[in-house]
Amino acid sequence: MSSPEALDWLLLSLGRAFCTPFSVFIQIQGCVICLLLGIGWALAASVRNREINRIKYNMRNGNNFAFLCHNINELEHSNQVNLPTVTVIMPLKGFGEHNLRNWRSQITSLYGGPLEFIFVVDSTEDPAYHAVSRLVSEYEDHVDAKIIVADFATTCSQKIHNQLVGVENMCKDSKYVLFLDDDVRLHPGTIGELTKEMEKNPNIFIQTGYPLDLPSGSLGSYCIYEYHMPCSMGFATGGKTFFLWGGCMMMHADDFRKDRCGVVSGLRYGGYSDDMTLAAIAGAHKELIYSPPVAVFPHPLASDLNFGRYWNYLRKQTFVLESYVTRTNWIMNRVLFVAHCYLSWGFVTPYVMAIIHIVAALRFYVKGYSYEEMAYGLSLVGFLIVCTFIALFSMWNLTRIEVHLCNLLSPEAPRLSLATYNWCLVFVAMMVGNFLYPISAVRSRLSQYINWSGILYYLEDGKVSRIERVPRSKDMRPVFTDLGGKHLFGKKGLTRRNSFMGFWSSLAQWGQPKKHA
């Protein structure tokens, strides 16, 4: 059999195989996943859009400060003097291109009550220490801000350690504590809106929000964007949610002073992920997690975010499912592990089958053969294409609405725009990201350790059991963080390529003894 005849035979065999009941089920499942994503994004868009309409309605009725509060009378001095004290704690690691602007957006909040900012670093050698020191000096006459050196963590992740050190040093009069990541870009009224919700409903245990990724143009940045977009559905509820994002969490300060529900002990002794740990504690004690519709924040990604850094980020995200607090939390993480892996490849597989169908049909058309046997498969391909366009349109619409909402909430900031989004790259990123997720999840399951910004964390029974710091001279010590492209070290750090080839080389290390991830 000649090569062309062998190719024709293979394509015809595959075309027939893809018309079996199981293959049809796989293809229909891909269509269903796309439709569910489209519906989820549409519902999330309706929640954000209601907030846009509320702001515009208030502005038409004379409230030019609708981006700060619903009722302009809330800005009266008699109301502002009664606002509670809020402590904002920001654990820092490294310094990158967007950090300074993000920090400025945080400390220049238009919250009218007492407000203190605590920046926490693990060492004065961290580039963030010198950068934030200059910023604090610049605003020292206008803002109550201080920098604390927390030293190195020994029983939990460095981020959690920094957060808890910040809590120990917060003002004794603080009623609420707001944890922020250093890549969060706040709106002027964010702190006021979060505080108002906490005052209105004292039963809120944690209040949270979610980022709107602004891709930089690289495939890695679009992979980050497509990874976050499905999760955004759980945060666009306009109220109660079961999800928690560690980049923005407001809680009652007394919950930490009194270790209510074991929040301090749960984090301090073996905590790896702050949001997963607190979400598990909230679930175990049936506490309320709340996400207001205005809590969506611009999140610019690094201009040089390459594919290797995306892979490192994905590894850290899948590794989170290996940490847990309770038996119920462990079961939920295992369910999420299986469901996400199944749905990821369940999303990708129909497109692989569709490509083979199309190639086979074109081959038979060029050869002048009859391809009636593939007609049924091609009809499924057409349905999949329609469902894909519905999902992408719904994703575009949600992004458009969130961009518009962010522009309304930050009228003083440069306008955000959809013009920079490449939707062909978004689709490619959806394929790449969903293909890689199960690989990363399985690796996390087998390894039980992770390299997070030059620190090795080993888990045992879902908790951090051992911490090792990679010497700076080692090749595997990262010089940059993943999303923000932040420099982790000073000029002594050696630049290491972390590209697509680096990603594949990391996969090749699976079978090697445990050393630096």
Short mmCIF file of C-alpha atoms in Angstrom, two decimals:
data_model
loop_
_atom_site.label_atom_id
_atom_site.label_comp_id
_atom_site.label_asym_id
_atom_site.label_seq_id
_atom_site.Cartn_x
_atom_site.Cartn_y
_atom_site.Cartn_z
CA MET A 1 0.00 0.00 0.00
CA SER A 2 1.46 3.35 -1.06
CA SER A 3 1.75 6.28 1.35
CA PRO A 4 -1.21 8.25 -0.16
CA GLU A 5 -3.38 5.14 -0.04
CA ALA A 6 -2.31 4.50 3.57
CA LEU A 7 -3.21 8.09 4.47
CA ASP A 8 -6.61 7.75 2.80
CA TRP A 9 -7.24 4.50 4.64
CA LEU A 10 -6.20 6.02 7.97
CA LEU A 11 -8.38 9.09 7.50
CA LEU A 12 -11.38 6.99 6.47
CA SER A 13 -10.87 4.66 9.45
CA LEU A 14 -10.63 7.56 11.84
CA GLY A 15 -13.66 9.20 10.28
CA ARG A 16 -15.67 6.02 10.81
CA ALA A 17 -14.31 5.59 14.35
CA PHE A 18 -15.37 9.12 15.23
CA CYS A 19 -18.96 8.28 14.27
CA THR A 20 -19.28 5.57 16.93
CA PRO A 21 -21.68 6.28 19.84
CA PHE A 22 -18.82 6.95 22.28
CA SER A 23 -17.09 9.37 19.90
CA VAL A 24 -20.37 11.15 19.23
CA PHE A 25 -20.83 11.47 23.01
CA ILE A 26 -17.37 13.04 23.34
CA GLN A 27 -18.12 15.57 20.59
CA ILE A 28 -21.54 16.46 22.00
CA GLN A 29 -19.95 16.80 25.44
CA GLY A 30 -17.54 19.38 24.01
CA CYS A 31 -20.51 21.34 22.64
CA VAL A 32 -22.26 21.16 26.02
CA ILE A 33 -19.16 22.44 27.84
CA CYS A 34 -18.96 25.40 25.46
CA LEU A 35 -22.66 26.19 25.96
CA LEU A 36 -22.34 25.97 29.75
CA LEU A 37 -19.36 28.32 29.67
CA GLY A 38 -21.36 30.71 27.52
CA ILE A 39 -24.32 30.64 29.92
CA GLY A 40 -22.07 31.09 32.96
CA TRP A 41 -20.29 34.08 31.46
CA ALA A 42 -23.62 35.57 30.37
CA LEU A 43 -24.98 35.36 33.94
CA ALA A 44 -21.77 36.89 35.32
CA ALA A 45 -22.03 39.69 32.77
CA SER A 46 -25.60 40.46 33.84
CA VAL A 47 -24.46 40.93 37.47
CA ARG A 48 -21.64 43.30 36.49
CA ASN A 49 -23.91 45.12 34.04
CA ARG A 50 -26.51 45.82 36.74
CA GLU A 51 -23.79 47.64 38.69
CA ILE A 52 -22.90 49.68 35.61
CA ASN A 53 -26.56 50.68 35.18
CA ARG A 54 -26.78 51.62 38.87
CA ILE A 55 -23.75 53.90 38.62
CA LYS A 56 -25.05 55.54 35.44
CA TYR A 57 -28.50 56.01 36.98
CA ASN A 58 -27.03 57.73 40.04
CA MET A 59 -24.86 59.95 37.85
CA ARG A 60 -27.90 61.01 35.80
CA ASN A 61 -29.60 61.94 39.06
CA GLY A 62 -26.83 64.29 40.09
CA ASN A 63 -24.48 61.98 42.01
CA ASN A 64 -21.16 62.64 40.29
CA PHE A 65 -19.45 60.50 42.92
CA ALA A 66 -21.47 57.38 42.15
CA PHE A 67 -18.20 55.50 41.63
CA LEU A 68 -17.56 56.01 45.36
CA CYS A 69 -20.98 55.44 46.91
CA HIS A 70 -24.65 54.88 46.02
CA ASN A 71 -25.90 57.83 48.04
CA ILE A 72 -24.02 61.13 47.84
CA ASN A 73 -25.15 61.93 51.40
CA GLU A 74 -22.74 59.25 52.59
CA LEU A 75 -19.92 61.68 51.81
CA GLU A 76 -21.15 64.13 54.45
CA HIS A 77 -18.59 64.78 57.20
CA SER A 78 -21.02 63.54 59.87
CA ASN A 79 -21.01 60.13 58.19
CA GLN A 80 -17.33 60.01 57.35
CA VAL A 81 -16.15 60.62 60.94
CA ASN A 82 -18.00 57.52 62.12
CA LEU A 83 -16.36 55.16 59.64
CA PRO A 84 -14.40 52.29 61.26
CA THR A 85 -10.63 51.88 61.15
CA VAL A 86 -9.31 49.59 58.42
CA THR A 87 -5.83 48.07 58.26
CA VAL A 88 -4.55 47.11 54.81
CA ILE A 89 -1.86 44.43 54.82
CA MET A 90 0.21 43.74 51.72
CA PRO A 91 2.76 40.90 51.73
CA LEU A 92 5.42 41.81 49.15
CA LYS A 93 7.83 39.73 47.12
CA GLY A 94 9.97 41.22 44.37
CA PHE A 95 9.47 44.34 42.29
CA GLY A 96 8.16 44.57 38.73
CA GLU A 97 6.89 46.91 36.05
CA HIS A 98 3.35 47.33 37.42
CA ASN A 99 3.98 47.28 41.18
CA LEU A 100 4.51 50.98 41.77
CA ARG A 101 1.27 51.93 40.05
CA ASN A 102 -0.62 49.19 41.91
CA TRP A 103 0.72 50.37 45.28
CA ARG A 104 -0.20 53.96 44.49
CA SER A 105 -3.77 52.90 43.71
CA GLN A 106 -3.93 51.21 47.12
CA ILE A 107 -2.53 53.96 49.34
CA THR A 108 -4.38 56.79 47.56
CA SER A 109 -7.79 55.31 48.39
CA LEU A 110 -10.63 57.80 48.92
CA TYR A 111 -11.87 55.94 52.00
CA GLY A 112 -12.92 58.61 54.52
CA GLY A 113 -12.26 56.70 57.74
CA PRO A 114 -9.00 55.93 59.60
CA LEU A 115 -6.77 53.84 57.38
CA GLU A 116 -3.34 52.30 57.90
CA PHE A 117 -1.15 50.41 55.46
CA ILE A 118 1.31 47.73 56.43
CA PHE A 119 3.78 46.52 53.81
CA VAL A 120 5.47 43.27 54.82
CA VAL A 121 8.66 41.82 53.31
CA ASP A 122 10.73 38.85 54.42
CA SER A 123 14.08 40.64 54.08
CA THR A 124 15.58 44.05 53.40
CA GLU A 125 17.39 42.41 50.46
CA ASP A 126 14.07 42.05 48.65
CA PRO A 127 13.87 44.66 45.84
CA ALA A 128 10.34 45.45 47.01
CA TYR A 129 11.71 46.80 50.31
CA HIS A 130 13.65 49.65 48.71
CA ALA A 131 10.91 50.45 46.18
CA VAL A 132 8.12 50.64 48.75
CA SER A 133 10.38 52.57 51.15
CA ARG A 134 10.64 55.34 48.58
CA LEU A 135 6.88 55.30 48.04
CA VAL A 136 6.14 55.50 51.77
CA SER A 137 8.59 58.41 52.12
CA GLU A 138 6.81 60.19 49.28
CA TYR A 139 3.42 59.94 51.01
CA GLU A 140 4.54 60.04 54.66
CA ASP A 141 2.70 63.32 55.34
CA HIS A 142 -0.59 62.06 53.89
CA VAL A 143 -0.77 58.32 54.58
CA ASP A 144 -0.30 56.17 57.68
CA ALA A 145 1.99 53.52 56.24
CA LYS A 146 4.84 51.42 57.56
CA ILE A 147 7.12 48.64 56.39
CA ILE A 148 7.76 45.53 58.47
CA VAL A 149 10.46 42.92 57.94
CA ALA A 150 8.85 39.59 58.86
CA ASP A 151 11.91 37.34 58.49
CA PHE A 152 11.62 33.86 56.99
CA ALA A 153 8.68 31.51 57.43
CA THR A 154 9.24 28.16 59.14
CA THR A 155 5.76 26.61 59.59
CA CYS A 156 3.71 27.96 56.67
CA SER A 157 4.11 29.67 53.30
CA GLN A 158 6.02 32.94 53.24
CA LYS A 159 2.96 34.87 52.11
CA ILE A 160 0.86 33.60 55.03
CA HIS A 161 3.72 34.29 57.44
CA ASN A 162 3.94 37.89 56.19
CA GLN A 163 0.17 38.32 56.52
CA LEU A 164 0.15 37.09 60.11
CA VAL A 165 3.09 39.33 61.05
CA GLY A 166 1.12 42.22 59.58
CA VAL A 167 -1.90 41.27 61.70
CA GLU A 168 0.25 41.23 64.84
CA ASN A 169 1.35 44.79 64.10
CA MET A 170 -1.97 46.32 63.09
CA CYS A 171 -3.59 49.14 65.02
CA LYS A 172 -5.44 48.02 68.14
CA ASP A 173 -8.45 50.08 67.03
CA SER A 174 -8.77 48.39 63.64
CA LYS A 175 -12.17 46.87 63.06
CA TYR A 176 -11.42 45.33 59.69
CA VAL A 177 -8.30 43.98 58.03
CA LEU A 178 -7.91 43.94 54.26
CA PHE A 179 -5.34 41.60 52.71
CA LEU A 180 -4.17 42.65 49.26
CA ASP A 181 -1.68 41.17 46.81
CA ASP A 182 0.85 43.57 45.42
CA ASP A 183 -0.49 43.05 41.88
CA VAL A 184 -3.99 44.33 42.75
CA ARG A 185 -4.95 47.70 41.27
CA LEU A 186 -7.69 49.15 43.50
CA HIS A 187 -10.39 51.62 42.55
CA PRO A 188 -10.70 54.82 44.64
CA GLY A 189 -13.90 53.59 46.29
CA THR A 190 -13.00 49.93 46.78
CA ILE A 191 -12.11 50.06 50.48
CA GLY A 192 -15.18 52.17 51.24
CA GLU A 193 -17.49 49.80 49.37
CA LEU A 194 -16.05 46.71 51.08
CA THR A 195 -16.30 48.37 54.50
CA LYS A 196 -19.89 49.46 53.86
CA GLU A 197 -20.90 45.87 53.06
CA MET A 198 -19.20 44.60 56.22
CA GLU A 199 -21.04 47.21 58.29
CA LYS A 200 -24.33 46.42 56.62
CA ASN A 201 -24.02 42.68 57.18
CA PRO A 202 -21.91 41.73 60.24
CA ASN A 203 -22.41 38.04 59.35
CA ILE A 204 -19.94 38.35 56.49
CA PHE A 205 -16.89 36.31 57.42
CA ILE A 206 -14.75 37.18 54.40
CA GLN A 207 -15.33 39.63 51.59
CA THR A 208 -13.48 39.06 48.36
CA GLY A 209 -13.12 40.12 44.72
CA TYR A 210 -11.47 38.93 41.50
CA PRO A 211 -8.99 40.26 38.92
CA LEU A 212 -9.64 41.21 35.31
CA ASP A 213 -6.52 40.07 33.46
CA LEU A 214 -5.04 42.43 30.89
CA PRO A 215 -2.96 40.18 28.57
CA SER A 216 0.35 41.58 27.40
CA GLY A 217 0.25 39.86 23.99
CA SER A 218 2.22 36.68 24.66
CA LEU A 219 0.63 33.23 24.56
CA GLY A 220 1.50 32.77 28.23
CA SER A 221 -0.45 35.88 29.22
CA TYR A 222 -3.49 34.70 27.26
CA CYS A 223 -3.25 31.30 28.96
CA ILE A 224 -3.44 33.11 32.31
CA TYR A 225 -6.46 35.08 31.07
CA GLU A 226 -8.35 32.01 29.86
CA TYR A 227 -7.53 30.16 33.09
CA HIS A 228 -9.04 32.92 35.24
CA MET A 229 -12.15 33.56 33.14
CA PRO A 230 -14.11 30.38 34.06
CA CYS A 231 -13.30 31.06 37.73
CA SER A 232 -14.70 34.59 37.38
CA MET A 233 -18.23 33.14 37.25
CA GLY A 234 -18.02 32.20 40.92
CA PHE A 235 -17.08 35.75 41.91
CA ALA A 236 -19.67 37.57 39.81
CA THR A 237 -22.60 36.56 41.98
CA GLY A 238 -23.18 40.01 43.45
CA GLY A 239 -23.36 38.46 46.91
CA LYS A 240 -22.87 35.06 48.55
CA THR A 241 -20.24 32.82 47.01
CA PHE A 242 -18.22 29.73 47.88
CA PHE A 243 -15.06 30.98 46.19
CA LEU A 244 -12.26 33.07 47.64
CA TRP A 245 -9.40 34.94 45.97
CA GLY A 246 -6.36 35.67 48.12
CA GLY A 247 -5.58 38.86 46.22
CA CYS A 248 -8.39 40.71 48.02
CA MET A 249 -9.82 39.52 51.35
CA MET A 250 -11.47 41.72 53.97
CA MET A 251 -12.14 40.18 57.39
CA HIS A 252 -13.01 41.22 60.94
CA ALA A 253 -9.80 42.12 62.80
CA ASP A 254 -11.13 40.51 65.98
CA ASP A 255 -11.32 37.16 64.18
CA PHE A 256 -7.51 37.21 64.18
CA ARG A 257 -7.11 38.68 67.66
CA LYS A 258 -9.32 35.91 69.12
CA ASP A 259 -8.37 33.18 66.60
CA ARG A 260 -12.06 32.76 65.80
CA CYS A 261 -12.80 29.54 63.91
CA GLY A 262 -9.08 28.78 64.13
CA VAL A 263 -8.14 31.27 61.39
CA VAL A 264 -4.72 32.04 62.88
CA SER A 265 -3.80 28.50 63.90
CA GLY A 266 -5.14 27.09 60.60
CA LEU A 267 -2.93 29.46 58.64
CA ARG A 268 0.14 29.46 60.86
CA TYR A 269 0.59 25.72 61.32
CA GLY A 270 1.06 24.18 57.91
CA GLY A 271 -0.90 26.65 55.77
CA TYR A 272 0.20 26.79 52.15
CA SER A 273 -2.56 28.76 50.40
CA ASP A 274 -4.22 31.62 52.27
CA ASP A 275 -7.43 31.64 50.25
CA MET A 276 -7.91 27.86 50.09
CA THR A 277 -7.26 27.54 53.84
CA LEU A 278 -9.67 30.34 54.78
CA ALA A 279 -12.30 29.09 52.33
CA ALA A 280 -12.07 25.63 53.93
CA ILE A 281 -12.42 27.15 57.42
CA ALA A 282 -15.42 29.19 56.27
CA GLY A 283 -17.03 26.10 54.79
CA ALA A 284 -16.39 23.99 57.89
CA HIS A 285 -18.00 26.62 60.16
CA LYS A 286 -20.72 27.59 57.66
CA GLU A 287 -19.49 31.17 57.52
CA LEU A 288 -20.47 33.64 54.79
CA ILE A 289 -18.12 34.57 51.94
CA TYR A 290 -19.34 37.61 50.03
CA SER A 291 -18.28 39.14 46.71
CA PRO A 292 -19.80 42.56 45.86
CA PRO A 293 -20.36 43.35 42.16
CA VAL A 294 -17.85 46.25 42.24
CA ALA A 295 -14.99 44.02 43.41
CA VAL A 296 -13.33 43.46 40.04
CA PHE A 297 -9.79 44.80 39.64
CA PRO A 298 -7.57 45.47 36.60
CA HIS A 299 -4.68 43.02 36.62
CA PRO A 300 -2.02 43.92 34.02
CA LEU A 301 0.21 40.98 33.17
CA ALA A 302 3.94 41.29 32.57
CA SER A 303 4.95 42.39 29.08
CA ASP A 304 7.55 39.60 29.01
CA LEU A 305 5.37 36.84 30.49
CA ASN A 306 6.67 33.87 28.55
CA PHE A 307 5.35 30.34 28.32
CA GLY A 308 7.74 28.94 30.91
CA ARG A 309 6.49 31.37 33.55
CA TYR A 310 2.91 30.42 32.68
CA TRP A 311 3.78 26.77 33.28
CA ASN A 312 5.27 27.64 36.68
CA TYR A 313 2.09 29.54 37.56
CA LEU A 314 -0.11 26.63 36.48
CA ARG A 315 1.99 24.28 38.60
CA LYS A 316 1.37 26.44 41.66
CA GLN A 317 -2.36 26.60 40.93
CA THR A 318 -2.76 22.83 40.63
CA PHE A 319 -0.54 22.26 43.66
CA VAL A 320 -3.06 24.20 45.76
CA LEU A 321 -5.45 21.24 45.48
CA GLU A 322 -2.93 19.11 47.37
CA SER A 323 -3.30 21.26 50.50
CA TYR A 324 -6.29 20.84 52.79
CA VAL A 325 -7.48 21.55 56.33
CA THR A 326 -10.18 18.97 57.03
CA ARG A 327 -11.27 15.61 55.67
CA THR A 328 -14.20 17.29 53.93
CA ASN A 329 -11.80 19.78 52.38
CA TRP A 330 -9.66 16.87 51.13
CA ILE A 331 -12.68 15.22 49.51
CA MET A 332 -13.72 18.47 47.84
CA ASN A 333 -10.21 18.99 46.48
CA ARG A 334 -10.15 15.48 45.06
CA VAL A 335 -13.53 16.08 43.39
CA LEU A 336 -12.23 19.35 41.93
CA PHE A 337 -9.08 17.54 40.78
CA VAL A 338 -11.01 14.84 38.91
CA ALA A 339 -13.69 17.16 37.56
CA HIS A 340 -11.24 19.78 36.29
CA CYS A 341 -9.00 17.20 34.64
CA TYR A 342 -11.96 15.46 33.00
CA LEU A 343 -13.54 18.69 31.77
CA SER A 344 -10.20 20.06 30.52
CA TRP A 345 -9.48 17.15 28.23
CA GLY A 346 -13.20 16.78 27.55
CA PHE A 347 -12.99 20.31 26.15
CA VAL A 348 -9.87 19.72 24.03
CA THR A 349 -10.61 16.25 22.60
CA PRO A 350 -13.61 17.24 20.41
CA TYR A 351 -11.46 19.86 18.65
CA VAL A 352 -8.78 17.28 17.86
CA MET A 353 -11.48 15.02 16.45
CA ALA A 354 -12.99 17.94 14.52
CA ILE A 355 -9.64 18.75 12.88
CA ILE A 356 -9.25 15.12 11.76
CA HIS A 357 -12.80 15.16 10.38
CA ILE A 358 -12.13 18.31 8.38
CA VAL A 359 -8.76 17.07 7.07
CA ALA A 360 -10.36 13.75 6.05
CA ALA A 361 -13.24 15.51 4.28
CA LEU A 362 -10.86 17.80 2.39
CA ARG A 363 -8.68 14.86 1.42
CA PHE A 364 -11.62 12.92 0.06
CA TYR A 365 -12.96 16.00 -1.73
CA VAL A 366 -9.61 16.63 -3.47
CA LYS A 367 -9.42 12.95 -4.49
CA GLY A 368 -12.95 13.04 -5.83
CA TYR A 369 -14.10 10.30 -3.45
CA SER A 370 -17.50 10.11 -1.87
CA TYR A 371 -17.50 11.08 1.78
CA GLU A 372 -21.12 10.49 2.73
CA GLU A 373 -19.89 8.39 5.64
CA MET A 374 -18.36 11.52 7.16
CA ALA A 375 -21.39 13.73 6.69
CA TYR A 376 -22.71 12.97 10.17
CA GLY A 377 -19.33 13.73 11.72
CA LEU A 378 -19.09 16.99 9.79
CA SER A 379 -22.50 18.04 11.09
CA LEU A 380 -21.17 17.59 14.64
CA VAL A 381 -18.12 19.66 13.68
CA GLY A 382 -20.44 22.42 12.50
CA PHE A 383 -22.38 22.30 15.77
CA LEU A 384 -19.11 22.47 17.74
CA ILE A 385 -18.03 25.54 15.76
CA VAL A 386 -21.33 27.28 16.52
CA CYS A 387 -21.04 26.45 20.25
CA THR A 388 -17.43 27.70 20.25
CA PHE A 389 -18.47 31.04 18.80
CA ILE A 390 -21.22 31.32 21.43
CA ALA A 391 -18.70 30.69 24.24
CA LEU A 392 -16.14 33.13 22.81
CA PHE A 393 -18.80 35.79 22.29
CA SER A 394 -19.99 35.37 25.87
CA MET A 395 -16.41 35.61 27.14
CA TRP A 396 -15.87 38.74 25.03
CA ASN A 397 -19.09 40.27 26.34
CA LEU A 398 -18.17 39.64 29.99
CA THR A 399 -14.70 41.10 29.43
CA ARG A 400 -16.22 44.12 27.67
CA ILE A 401 -18.60 44.76 30.56
CA GLU A 402 -15.87 44.33 33.21
CA VAL A 403 -13.60 46.72 31.29
CA HIS A 404 -16.44 49.25 31.19
CA LEU A 405 -17.13 48.77 34.91
CA CYS A 406 -13.45 49.26 35.80
CA ASN A 407 -13.38 52.46 33.73
CA LEU A 408 -16.42 53.78 35.63
CA LEU A 409 -14.97 52.84 39.03
CA SER A 410 -11.62 54.50 38.27
CA PRO A 411 -12.48 57.61 36.25
CA GLU A 412 -9.06 59.14 36.97
CA ALA A 413 -7.10 56.19 35.55
CA PRO A 414 -6.09 55.64 31.91
CA ARG A 415 -8.94 54.03 30.01
CA LEU A 416 -8.90 50.26 29.61
CA SER A 417 -9.84 48.88 26.21
CA LEU A 418 -10.69 45.60 24.49
CA ALA A 419 -8.73 46.69 21.44
CA THR A 420 -5.57 44.96 22.67
CA TYR A 421 -7.22 41.53 23.06
CA ASN A 422 -6.40 38.97 20.35
CA TRP A 423 -9.35 36.55 20.30
CA CYS A 424 -7.60 34.04 18.03
CA LEU A 425 -4.88 33.78 20.68
CA VAL A 426 -7.58 33.45 23.34
CA PHE A 427 -8.91 30.33 21.58
CA VAL A 428 -5.40 28.90 21.16
CA ALA A 429 -4.76 29.59 24.85
CA MET A 430 -7.95 27.72 25.76
CA MET A 431 -6.67 24.67 23.88
CA VAL A 432 -3.16 24.87 25.34
CA GLY A 433 -4.26 25.63 28.90
CA ASN A 434 -6.89 22.88 29.07
CA PHE A 435 -4.48 20.36 27.56
CA LEU A 436 -1.76 21.18 30.10
CA TYR A 437 -3.95 21.40 33.20
CA PRO A 438 -4.30 17.60 33.79
CA ILE A 439 -0.56 17.15 33.19
CA SER A 440 0.24 19.80 35.78
CA ALA A 441 -2.36 18.43 38.22
CA VAL A 442 -1.00 14.88 37.99
CA ARG A 443 2.55 16.11 38.47
CA SER A 444 1.48 18.05 41.57
CA ARG A 445 -0.28 14.96 42.86
CA LEU A 446 2.82 12.79 42.43
CA SER A 447 5.46 15.25 43.60
CA GLN A 448 3.87 16.82 46.72
CA TYR A 449 6.35 19.71 46.59
CA ILE A 450 6.58 23.03 44.77
CA ASN A 451 9.12 25.76 44.09
CA TRP A 452 7.45 29.07 44.88
CA SER A 453 9.73 32.07 44.24
CA GLY A 454 12.88 30.21 45.24
CA ILE A 455 11.35 28.45 48.26
CA LEU A 456 10.63 24.72 48.26
CA TYR A 457 7.47 23.69 50.12
CA TYR A 458 6.86 20.03 50.92
CA LEU A 459 3.40 18.88 51.95
CA GLU A 460 2.40 16.08 54.28
CA ASP A 461 -1.25 15.37 55.06
CA GLY A 462 -2.20 18.55 53.23
CA LYS A 463 0.02 20.86 55.30
CA VAL A 464 3.46 22.36 54.85
CA SER A 465 5.83 19.95 56.58
CA ARG A 466 9.22 21.18 55.37
CA ILE A 467 10.59 24.40 53.87
CA GLU A 468 13.87 24.71 51.98
CA ARG A 469 15.35 27.86 50.48
CA VAL A 470 17.16 27.35 47.22
CA PRO A 471 20.62 29.00 47.26
CA ARG A 472 20.77 31.93 44.86
CA SER A 473 23.65 30.32 42.98
CA LYS A 474 21.50 27.34 41.97
CA ASP A 475 20.27 27.37 38.36
CA MET A 476 16.76 26.38 39.41
CA ARG A 477 16.21 29.40 41.63
CA PRO A 478 13.83 31.71 39.72
CA VAL A 479 14.84 35.31 39.17
CA PHE A 480 11.34 36.46 38.26
CA THR A 481 7.85 35.78 39.56
CA ASP A 482 5.31 34.40 37.12
CA LEU A 483 2.59 36.95 36.41
CA GLY A 484 4.08 40.32 37.17
CA GLY A 485 7.59 39.62 35.90
CA LYS A 486 8.91 40.94 39.20
CA HIS A 487 12.61 40.79 40.02
CA LEU A 488 12.97 38.63 43.12
CA PHE A 489 16.58 39.56 43.85
CA GLY A 490 18.97 42.42 43.43
CA LYS A 491 21.73 42.68 40.85
CA LYS A 492 23.35 39.52 42.18
CA GLY A 493 20.57 37.41 40.72
CA LEU A 494 21.54 35.56 37.55
CA THR A 495 19.12 35.79 34.66
CA ARG A 496 17.94 32.40 33.53
CA ARG A 497 15.95 31.68 30.39
CA ASN A 498 12.49 30.38 31.27
CA SER A 499 10.86 29.81 27.94
CA PHE A 500 8.94 27.18 26.01
CA MET A 501 12.03 24.95 25.88
CA GLY A 502 12.46 25.40 29.62
CA PHE A 503 8.91 24.17 30.07
CA TRP A 504 9.62 20.94 28.20
CA SER A 505 12.88 20.42 30.06
CA SER A 506 10.96 20.68 33.34
CA LEU A 507 8.62 17.94 32.15
CA ALA A 508 11.62 15.74 31.45
CA GLN A 509 12.60 15.88 35.14
CA TRP A 510 9.54 13.95 36.33
CA GLY A 511 11.39 10.71 36.81
CA GLN A 512 14.36 12.24 38.60
CA PRO A 513 14.82 12.17 42.39
CA LYS A 514 13.16 15.02 44.29
CA LYS A 515 15.32 18.06 44.25
CA HIS A 516 14.61 21.60 43.06
CA ALA A 517 11.28 21.83 41.22
#
